[in-house]
Amino acid sequence: IIPSAEYAPYVNAYTGGVISQSSTIRIELAHDLPMVDINNEIPDNPFSFSPSLKGKAYWINNNTVEFVPEEGSLKPGTLYEGTFRLGDFIETDKKLEEFNFSFRVQERNFTLQAAPLSVTATQPDRIDLEGEIRFSDIMKKEEVGKMLTAGDGKKSYPVEVIATGNPARYQFRIRQVPREAEDYPLTITADGEPAGIDHEQSEEVLIPAKDSFRLLSATRIDQPENGIEIVFSSPLSATQDLKGLVEIPEVPSSIFQI
């Protein structure tokens, strides 16, 4: 629904387009109203929605009304049509007394990414796996924990979920994965069904055989500074001379840190 230009003298802005599941719905009027009860619930809710939404409406300042839906009532992927009774607050032509608008709630989706393996000198026969899962909208840590599993076909491993400063982004860790006599794959799976997301993604990580030495990964990094992080399947000596072991023909000079 695209509101008519006839509303321009009365409405400055409104909630439309694609919104987050945690969003509120606002109508900003073109002019301040002198007598409003800010931050207290409006007794006669001026909003109505299809599909219906439960929630409360408030004046947050002298020209903006906000509808706060009950937690979890906005459904991902759903298109809502809203009506705001503009005529309750401003004198308008009869045909403009109701302001109609629409918005859609963001579909929930995610991407899973495993980080390069890290081998330590203190535990060369075991590996801690890490990675990150990013969502299109905010998620609760408990929901993320129900989505993640890890196993090698014979044994399952617990997945630890770690919150970040962004509620749409979580880190995960799988501790103490043993290295065997031969390489074997470990599969990390994120199944969105427990969180109501119609998506599944798996990442297969090759666990290198113990007592083997080979290149596992070479990844560009920007922390603690720009460089390339090179990971081997066994620890290097802190005094290892890397000449001949690591070469970047396009870079005439570089600094190595083991």
PDB file of C-alpha atoms in Angstrom:
ATOM      1  CA  ILE A   1       0.000   0.000   0.000  1.00  0.00           C
ATOM      2  CA  ILE A   2       1.421   3.377  -1.065  1.00  0.00           C
ATOM      3  CA  PRO A   3      -0.383   6.193   0.775  1.00  0.00           C
ATOM      4  CA  SER A   4      -1.766   9.010  -1.342  1.00  0.00           C
ATOM      5  CA  ALA A   5       0.168  12.283  -1.638  1.00  0.00           C
ATOM      6  CA  GLU A   6      -2.926  13.901  -0.111  1.00  0.00           C
ATOM      7  CA  TYR A   7      -1.619  12.765   3.294  1.00  0.00           C
ATOM      8  CA  ALA A   8       1.588  14.819   2.954  1.00  0.00           C
ATOM      9  CA  PRO A   9       0.262  17.828   4.978  1.00  0.00           C
ATOM     10  CA  TYR A  10      -0.590  15.490   7.860  1.00  0.00           C
ATOM     11  CA  VAL A  11       1.937  12.607   7.910  1.00  0.00           C
ATOM     12  CA  ASN A  12       5.706  13.060   7.702  1.00  0.00           C
ATOM     13  CA  ALA A  13       6.791   9.416   7.920  1.00  0.00           C
ATOM     14  CA  TYR A  14       5.547   5.926   8.735  1.00  0.00           C
ATOM     15  CA  THR A  15       6.875   2.387   9.157  1.00  0.00           C
ATOM     16  CA  GLY A  16       6.979   0.618   5.792  1.00  0.00           C
ATOM     17  CA  GLY A  17       9.098  -1.662   3.618  1.00  0.00           C
ATOM     18  CA  VAL A  18      10.854  -4.603   5.269  1.00  0.00           C
ATOM     19  CA  ILE A  19      11.235  -4.454   9.051  1.00  0.00           C
ATOM     20  CA  SER A  20      12.866  -6.546  11.776  1.00  0.00           C
ATOM     21  CA  GLN A  21      10.853  -8.981  13.882  1.00  0.00           C
ATOM     22  CA  SER A  22      11.783  -6.819  16.884  1.00  0.00           C
ATOM     23  CA  SER A  23      10.682  -3.516  15.307  1.00  0.00           C
ATOM     24  CA  THR A  24       7.963  -1.189  16.492  1.00  0.00           C
ATOM     25  CA  ILE A  25       5.506   0.564  14.134  1.00  0.00           C
ATOM     26  CA  ARG A  26       5.499   4.357  14.053  1.00  0.00           C
ATOM     27  CA  ILE A  27       3.508   7.194  12.543  1.00  0.00           C
ATOM     28  CA  GLU A  28       5.170  10.612  12.559  1.00  0.00           C
ATOM     29  CA  LEU A  29       2.759  13.519  12.117  1.00  0.00           C
ATOM     30  CA  ALA A  30       3.657  16.658  10.179  1.00  0.00           C
ATOM     31  CA  HIS A  31       2.871  18.950  13.123  1.00  0.00           C
ATOM     32  CA  ASP A  32       3.282  18.763  16.902  1.00  0.00           C
ATOM     33  CA  LEU A  33       0.191  18.265  19.021  1.00  0.00           C
ATOM     34  CA  PRO A  34       0.283  20.404  22.180  1.00  0.00           C
ATOM     35  CA  MET A  35      -1.628  18.108  24.543  1.00  0.00           C
ATOM     36  CA  VAL A  36      -0.418  14.487  24.447  1.00  0.00           C
ATOM     37  CA  ASP A  37       0.371  12.075  27.284  1.00  0.00           C
ATOM     38  CA  ILE A  38       3.926  11.032  26.431  1.00  0.00           C
ATOM     39  CA  ASN A  39       5.106   7.481  27.280  1.00  0.00           C
ATOM     40  CA  ASN A  40       1.747   6.385  28.658  1.00  0.00           C
ATOM     41  CA  GLU A  41      -0.433   3.878  26.817  1.00  0.00           C
ATOM     42  CA  ILE A  42      -3.112   5.412  24.610  1.00  0.00           C
ATOM     43  CA  PRO A  43      -6.394   4.042  26.019  1.00  0.00           C
ATOM     44  CA  ASP A  44      -8.143   3.719  22.644  1.00  0.00           C
ATOM     45  CA  ASN A  45      -5.497   2.144  20.370  1.00  0.00           C
ATOM     46  CA  PRO A  46      -5.578   4.056  17.032  1.00  0.00           C
ATOM     47  CA  PHE A  47      -3.854   1.197  15.131  1.00  0.00           C
ATOM     48  CA  SER A  48      -5.382  -1.895  13.573  1.00  0.00           C
ATOM     49  CA  PHE A  49      -3.629  -4.557  11.496  1.00  0.00           C
ATOM     50  CA  SER A  50      -4.356  -7.414   9.141  1.00  0.00           C
ATOM     51  CA  PRO A  51      -3.291 -10.055  10.127  1.00  0.00           C
ATOM     52  CA  SER A  52      -4.125  -8.829  13.625  1.00  0.00           C
ATOM     53  CA  LEU A  53      -1.395  -7.828  16.076  1.00  0.00           C
ATOM     54  CA  LYS A  54      -1.550  -7.583  19.840  1.00  0.00           C
ATOM     55  CA  GLY A  55       0.281  -4.687  21.437  1.00  0.00           C
ATOM     56  CA  LYS A  56       0.051  -1.185  22.870  1.00  0.00           C
ATOM     57  CA  ALA A  57       0.297   2.327  21.423  1.00  0.00           C
ATOM     58  CA  TYR A  58       2.178   5.266  22.965  1.00  0.00           C
ATOM     59  CA  TRP A  59       3.042   8.863  22.213  1.00  0.00           C
ATOM     60  CA  ILE A  60       6.863   8.980  22.259  1.00  0.00           C
ATOM     61  CA  ASN A  61       6.945  12.739  21.564  1.00  0.00           C
ATOM     62  CA  ASN A  62       4.529  15.458  20.468  1.00  0.00           C
ATOM     63  CA  ASN A  63       4.270  14.273  16.873  1.00  0.00           C
ATOM     64  CA  THR A  64       5.071  10.522  16.892  1.00  0.00           C
ATOM     65  CA  VAL A  65       2.828   7.600  17.849  1.00  0.00           C
ATOM     66  CA  GLU A  66       4.436   4.186  18.310  1.00  0.00           C
ATOM     67  CA  PHE A  67       2.765   0.777  18.370  1.00  0.00           C
ATOM     68  CA  VAL A  68       4.746  -1.835  20.320  1.00  0.00           C
ATOM     69  CA  PRO A  69       3.732  -5.395  19.326  1.00  0.00           C
ATOM     70  CA  GLU A  70       3.749  -8.130  21.948  1.00  0.00           C
ATOM     71  CA  GLU A  71       6.994 -10.117  21.852  1.00  0.00           C
ATOM     72  CA  GLY A  72       6.916 -12.768  19.137  1.00  0.00           C
ATOM     73  CA  SER A  73       3.697 -11.535  17.530  1.00  0.00           C
ATOM     74  CA  LEU A  74       5.373 -10.242  14.338  1.00  0.00           C
ATOM     75  CA  LYS A  75       5.747 -13.309  12.112  1.00  0.00           C
ATOM     76  CA  PRO A  76       8.798 -13.562   9.783  1.00  0.00           C
ATOM     77  CA  GLY A  77       7.983 -13.226   6.083  1.00  0.00           C
ATOM     78  CA  THR A  78       4.440 -11.947   6.741  1.00  0.00           C
ATOM     79  CA  LEU A  79       2.962  -8.917   4.964  1.00  0.00           C
ATOM     80  CA  TYR A  80       0.905  -6.700   7.290  1.00  0.00           C
ATOM     81  CA  GLU A  81      -1.595  -4.047   6.287  1.00  0.00           C
ATOM     82  CA  GLY A  82      -2.069  -1.316   8.875  1.00  0.00           C
ATOM     83  CA  THR A  83      -4.644   1.395   9.514  1.00  0.00           C
ATOM     84  CA  PHE A  84      -4.023   4.449  11.702  1.00  0.00           C
ATOM     85  CA  ARG A  85      -7.027   6.562  12.725  1.00  0.00           C
ATOM     86  CA  LEU A  86      -5.534   9.920  11.762  1.00  0.00           C
ATOM     87  CA  GLY A  87      -8.863  11.647  12.244  1.00  0.00           C
ATOM     88  CA  ASP A  88      -8.725  10.936  15.993  1.00  0.00           C
ATOM     89  CA  PHE A  89      -5.928  13.521  16.327  1.00  0.00           C
ATOM     90  CA  ILE A  90      -6.085  15.856  13.327  1.00  0.00           C
ATOM     91  CA  GLU A  91      -9.000  17.452  11.505  1.00  0.00           C
ATOM     92  CA  THR A  92      -8.906  16.185   7.905  1.00  0.00           C
ATOM     93  CA  ASP A  93     -11.210  15.543   4.984  1.00  0.00           C
ATOM     94  CA  LYS A  94     -13.448  12.564   5.719  1.00  0.00           C
ATOM     95  CA  LYS A  95     -11.656  10.404   3.117  1.00  0.00           C
ATOM     96  CA  LEU A  96      -8.298  11.002   4.878  1.00  0.00           C
ATOM     97  CA  GLU A  97      -9.431  10.140   8.414  1.00  0.00           C
ATOM     98  CA  GLU A  98      -7.861   6.673   8.113  1.00  0.00           C
ATOM     99  CA  PHE A  99      -4.218   6.341   7.056  1.00  0.00           C
ATOM    100  CA  ASN A 100      -3.522   2.972   5.407  1.00  0.00           C
ATOM    101  CA  PHE A 101      -0.006   1.569   5.029  1.00  0.00           C
ATOM    102  CA  SER A 102       1.814  -1.789   4.831  1.00  0.00           C
ATOM    103  CA  PHE A 103       5.095  -3.468   5.765  1.00  0.00           C
ATOM    104  CA  ARG A 104       6.674  -6.911   5.596  1.00  0.00           C
ATOM    105  CA  VAL A 105       8.621  -8.657   8.365  1.00  0.00           C
ATOM    106  CA  GLN A 106      12.118  -9.822   7.439  1.00  0.00           C
ATOM    107  CA  GLU A 107      12.430 -13.516   6.528  1.00  0.00           C
ATOM    108  CA  ARG A 108      14.762 -15.327   8.926  1.00  0.00           C
ATOM    109  CA  ASN A 109      17.826 -16.920   7.388  1.00  0.00           C
ATOM    110  CA  PHE A 110      21.417 -17.654   8.337  1.00  0.00           C
ATOM    111  CA  THR A 111      24.886 -18.540   7.101  1.00  0.00           C
ATOM    112  CA  LEU A 112      27.321 -20.858   8.858  1.00  0.00           C
ATOM    113  CA  GLN A 113      31.093 -20.590   8.506  1.00  0.00           C
ATOM    114  CA  ALA A 114      33.808 -22.657  10.172  1.00  0.00           C
ATOM    115  CA  ALA A 115      37.107 -20.924  10.991  1.00  0.00           C
ATOM    116  CA  PRO A 116      40.497 -22.378   9.958  1.00  0.00           C
ATOM    117  CA  LEU A 117      41.706 -25.117  12.298  1.00  0.00           C
ATOM    118  CA  SER A 118      44.121 -24.182  15.042  1.00  0.00           C
ATOM    119  CA  VAL A 119      46.704 -26.667  16.389  1.00  0.00           C
ATOM    120  CA  THR A 120      48.520 -25.915  19.657  1.00  0.00           C
ATOM    121  CA  ALA A 121      51.857 -27.256  20.907  1.00  0.00           C
ATOM    122  CA  THR A 122      50.326 -28.059  24.313  1.00  0.00           C
ATOM    123  CA  GLN A 123      47.670 -30.386  22.813  1.00  0.00           C
ATOM    124  CA  PRO A 124      48.905 -31.477  19.374  1.00  0.00           C
ATOM    125  CA  ASP A 125      46.596 -34.536  19.286  1.00  0.00           C
ATOM    126  CA  ARG A 126      43.376 -32.587  19.923  1.00  0.00           C
ATOM    127  CA  ILE A 127      41.783 -29.650  18.141  1.00  0.00           C
ATOM    128  CA  ASP A 128      39.263 -26.993  19.139  1.00  0.00           C
ATOM    129  CA  LEU A 129      37.030 -26.020  16.219  1.00  0.00           C
ATOM    130  CA  GLU A 130      35.525 -22.543  16.010  1.00  0.00           C
ATOM    131  CA  GLY A 131      33.208 -20.727  13.669  1.00  0.00           C
ATOM    132  CA  GLU A 132      30.435 -18.202  13.274  1.00  0.00           C
ATOM    133  CA  ILE A 133      26.737 -18.222  12.438  1.00  0.00           C
ATOM    134  CA  ARG A 134      25.077 -15.028  11.182  1.00  0.00           C
ATOM    135  CA  PHE A 135      21.344 -14.384  11.002  1.00  0.00           C
ATOM    136  CA  SER A 136      19.241 -11.982   8.940  1.00  0.00           C
ATOM    137  CA  ASP A 137      17.471 -10.859  12.128  1.00  0.00           C
ATOM    138  CA  ILE A 138      18.051 -11.014  15.866  1.00  0.00           C
ATOM    139  CA  MET A 139      18.065 -14.456  17.498  1.00  0.00           C
ATOM    140  CA  LYS A 140      18.070 -15.737  21.058  1.00  0.00           C
ATOM    141  CA  LYS A 141      21.108 -17.691  22.202  1.00  0.00           C
ATOM    142  CA  GLU A 142      18.881 -20.569  23.357  1.00  0.00           C
ATOM    143  CA  GLU A 143      17.418 -20.920  19.856  1.00  0.00           C
ATOM    144  CA  VAL A 144      20.876 -20.965  18.274  1.00  0.00           C
ATOM    145  CA  GLY A 145      21.994 -23.690  20.695  1.00  0.00           C
ATOM    146  CA  LYS A 146      19.132 -25.955  19.558  1.00  0.00           C
ATOM    147  CA  MET A 147      20.122 -25.541  15.907  1.00  0.00           C
ATOM    148  CA  LEU A 148      23.780 -26.622  16.026  1.00  0.00           C
ATOM    149  CA  THR A 149      25.103 -30.187  16.038  1.00  0.00           C
ATOM    150  CA  ALA A 150      28.491 -31.727  15.241  1.00  0.00           C
ATOM    151  CA  GLY A 151      29.616 -35.306  14.639  1.00  0.00           C
ATOM    152  CA  ASP A 152      31.846 -37.636  12.648  1.00  0.00           C
ATOM    153  CA  GLY A 153      29.270 -40.362  11.975  1.00  0.00           C
ATOM    154  CA  LYS A 154      30.334 -42.357  15.033  1.00  0.00           C
ATOM    155  CA  LYS A 155      30.409 -39.763  17.784  1.00  0.00           C
ATOM    156  CA  SER A 156      28.647 -36.473  18.464  1.00  0.00           C
ATOM    157  CA  TYR A 157      30.308 -33.450  20.063  1.00  0.00           C
ATOM    158  CA  PRO A 158      28.662 -30.689  22.125  1.00  0.00           C
ATOM    159  CA  VAL A 159      28.615 -27.272  20.453  1.00  0.00           C
ATOM    160  CA  GLU A 160      29.195 -24.244  22.690  1.00  0.00           C
ATOM    161  CA  VAL A 161      27.401 -21.072  21.546  1.00  0.00           C
ATOM    162  CA  ILE A 162      29.025 -17.735  22.391  1.00  0.00           C
ATOM    163  CA  ALA A 163      27.106 -14.445  22.196  1.00  0.00           C
ATOM    164  CA  THR A 164      28.713 -11.411  20.565  1.00  0.00           C
ATOM    165  CA  GLY A 165      27.765  -7.752  20.805  1.00  0.00           C
ATOM    166  CA  ASN A 166      25.418  -8.320  17.857  1.00  0.00           C
ATOM    167  CA  PRO A 167      22.267 -10.407  18.597  1.00  0.00           C
ATOM    168  CA  ALA A 168      22.181 -11.519  14.950  1.00  0.00           C
ATOM    169  CA  ARG A 169      25.706 -12.965  15.123  1.00  0.00           C
ATOM    170  CA  TYR A 170      27.017 -15.815  17.288  1.00  0.00           C
ATOM    171  CA  GLN A 171      30.290 -17.683  17.556  1.00  0.00           C
ATOM    172  CA  PHE A 172      30.485 -21.409  18.262  1.00  0.00           C
ATOM    173  CA  ARG A 173      33.180 -23.738  19.575  1.00  0.00           C
ATOM    174  CA  ILE A 174      33.637 -27.520  19.576  1.00  0.00           C
ATOM    175  CA  ARG A 175      36.285 -28.547  22.090  1.00  0.00           C
ATOM    176  CA  GLN A 176      38.716 -31.431  22.276  1.00  0.00           C
ATOM    177  CA  VAL A 177      38.150 -33.114  18.912  1.00  0.00           C
ATOM    178  CA  PRO A 178      40.691 -35.971  18.745  1.00  0.00           C
ATOM    179  CA  ARG A 179      43.141 -36.499  15.888  1.00  0.00           C
ATOM    180  CA  GLU A 180      43.261 -40.122  14.770  1.00  0.00           C
ATOM    181  CA  ALA A 181      45.792 -42.204  12.842  1.00  0.00           C
ATOM    182  CA  GLU A 182      44.128 -41.115   9.581  1.00  0.00           C
ATOM    183  CA  ASP A 183      42.268 -38.032   8.364  1.00  0.00           C
ATOM    184  CA  TYR A 184      38.510 -38.016   8.928  1.00  0.00           C
ATOM    185  CA  PRO A 185      35.662 -35.539   8.293  1.00  0.00           C
ATOM    186  CA  LEU A 186      33.706 -33.804  11.064  1.00  0.00           C
ATOM    187  CA  THR A 187      30.356 -32.322  10.005  1.00  0.00           C
ATOM    188  CA  ILE A 188      28.906 -29.209  11.647  1.00  0.00           C
ATOM    189  CA  THR A 189      25.195 -28.757  10.906  1.00  0.00           C
ATOM    190  CA  ALA A 190      22.865 -25.828  11.515  1.00  0.00           C
ATOM    191  CA  ASP A 191      19.208 -26.884  11.215  1.00  0.00           C
ATOM    192  CA  GLY A 192      16.818 -23.935  11.328  1.00  0.00           C
ATOM    193  CA  GLU A 193      13.705 -25.997  12.157  1.00  0.00           C
ATOM    194  CA  PRO A 194      13.900 -25.561  15.997  1.00  0.00           C
ATOM    195  CA  ALA A 195      13.934 -21.783  15.422  1.00  0.00           C
ATOM    196  CA  GLY A 196      11.185 -21.812  12.778  1.00  0.00           C
ATOM    197  CA  ILE A 197      13.602 -21.236   9.868  1.00  0.00           C
ATOM    198  CA  ASP A 198      13.193 -23.271   6.691  1.00  0.00           C
ATOM    199  CA  HIS A 199      16.908 -23.648   6.010  1.00  0.00           C
ATOM    200  CA  GLU A 200      19.708 -26.099   6.768  1.00  0.00           C
ATOM    201  CA  GLN A 201      23.435 -25.765   6.178  1.00  0.00           C
ATOM    202  CA  SER A 202      26.352 -28.105   6.852  1.00  0.00           C
ATOM    203  CA  GLU A 203      30.099 -27.520   6.877  1.00  0.00           C
ATOM    204  CA  GLU A 204      32.504 -30.458   6.619  1.00  0.00           C
ATOM    205  CA  VAL A 205      35.858 -29.975   8.331  1.00  0.00           C
ATOM    206  CA  LEU A 206      38.737 -32.378   7.695  1.00  0.00           C
ATOM    207  CA  ILE A 207      40.459 -33.374  10.952  1.00  0.00           C
ATOM    208  CA  PRO A 208      44.098 -34.081  10.006  1.00  0.00           C
ATOM    209  CA  ALA A 209      45.833 -37.268  11.108  1.00  0.00           C
ATOM    210  CA  LYS A 210      48.125 -36.909  14.112  1.00  0.00           C
ATOM    211  CA  ASP A 211      51.894 -36.911  13.523  1.00  0.00           C
ATOM    212  CA  SER A 212      51.336 -35.489  10.020  1.00  0.00           C
ATOM    213  CA  PHE A 213      52.716 -32.193   8.799  1.00  0.00           C
ATOM    214  CA  ARG A 214      51.060 -30.299   5.959  1.00  0.00           C
ATOM    215  CA  LEU A 215      49.448 -26.996   5.089  1.00  0.00           C
ATOM    216  CA  LEU A 216      45.850 -26.767   6.331  1.00  0.00           C
ATOM    217  CA  SER A 217      44.880 -23.231   5.306  1.00  0.00           C
ATOM    218  CA  ALA A 218      46.108 -19.813   4.225  1.00  0.00           C
ATOM    219  CA  THR A 219      43.638 -17.008   5.004  1.00  0.00           C
ATOM    220  CA  ARG A 220      43.821 -13.243   4.617  1.00  0.00           C
ATOM    221  CA  ILE A 221      43.351 -11.460   7.959  1.00  0.00           C
ATOM    222  CA  ASP A 222      43.111  -7.845   9.148  1.00  0.00           C
ATOM    223  CA  GLN A 223      43.576  -8.408  12.905  1.00  0.00           C
ATOM    224  CA  PRO A 224      45.897  -7.727  14.670  1.00  0.00           C
ATOM    225  CA  GLU A 225      47.115  -6.297  11.329  1.00  0.00           C
ATOM    226  CA  ASN A 226      46.840  -6.988   7.623  1.00  0.00           C
ATOM    227  CA  GLY A 227      48.451 -10.267   6.680  1.00  0.00           C
ATOM    228  CA  ILE A 228      48.017 -13.916   5.786  1.00  0.00           C
ATOM    229  CA  GLU A 229      47.437 -16.507   8.483  1.00  0.00           C
ATOM    230  CA  ILE A 230      49.012 -19.850   7.547  1.00  0.00           C
ATOM    231  CA  VAL A 231      48.028 -22.916   9.572  1.00  0.00           C
ATOM    232  CA  PHE A 232      49.914 -26.222   9.557  1.00  0.00           C
ATOM    233  CA  SER A 233      48.764 -29.573  10.930  1.00  0.00           C
ATOM    234  CA  SER A 234      51.580 -29.664  13.509  1.00  0.00           C
ATOM    235  CA  PRO A 235      53.235 -26.907  15.530  1.00  0.00           C
ATOM    236  CA  LEU A 236      56.330 -25.105  14.296  1.00  0.00           C
ATOM    237  CA  SER A 237      59.268 -24.299  16.503  1.00  0.00           C
ATOM    238  CA  ALA A 238      59.310 -20.717  17.725  1.00  0.00           C
ATOM    239  CA  THR A 239      62.808 -20.445  16.211  1.00  0.00           C
ATOM    240  CA  GLN A 240      61.866 -22.096  12.901  1.00  0.00           C
ATOM    241  CA  ASP A 241      63.515 -20.533   9.840  1.00  0.00           C
ATOM    242  CA  LEU A 242      60.640 -20.147   7.361  1.00  0.00           C
ATOM    243  CA  LYS A 243      62.883 -19.440   4.369  1.00  0.00           C
ATOM    244  CA  GLY A 244      62.003 -21.979   1.697  1.00  0.00           C
ATOM    245  CA  LEU A 245      58.957 -23.202   3.646  1.00  0.00           C
ATOM    246  CA  VAL A 246      56.754 -20.135   3.030  1.00  0.00           C
ATOM    247  CA  GLU A 247      57.191 -17.948  -0.040  1.00  0.00           C
ATOM    248  CA  ILE A 248      54.948 -15.264  -1.590  1.00  0.00           C
ATOM    249  CA  PRO A 249      56.530 -14.366  -4.953  1.00  0.00           C
ATOM    250  CA  GLU A 250      54.447 -11.189  -5.351  1.00  0.00           C
ATOM    251  CA  VAL A 251      55.597  -9.809  -1.961  1.00  0.00           C
ATOM    252  CA  PRO A 252      59.319  -8.944  -2.000  1.00  0.00           C
ATOM    253  CA  SER A 253      59.562  -8.331   1.766  1.00  0.00           C
ATOM    254  CA  SER A 254      57.481  -9.461   4.694  1.00  0.00           C
ATOM    255  CA  ILE A 255      57.580 -10.149   8.429  1.00  0.00           C
ATOM    256  CA  PHE A 256      56.783 -13.570   9.874  1.00  0.00           C
ATOM    257  CA  GLN A 257      55.360 -14.202  13.325  1.00  0.00           C
ATOM    258  CA  ILE A 258      55.099 -17.790  14.567  1.00  0.00           C
TER     259      ILE A 258
END
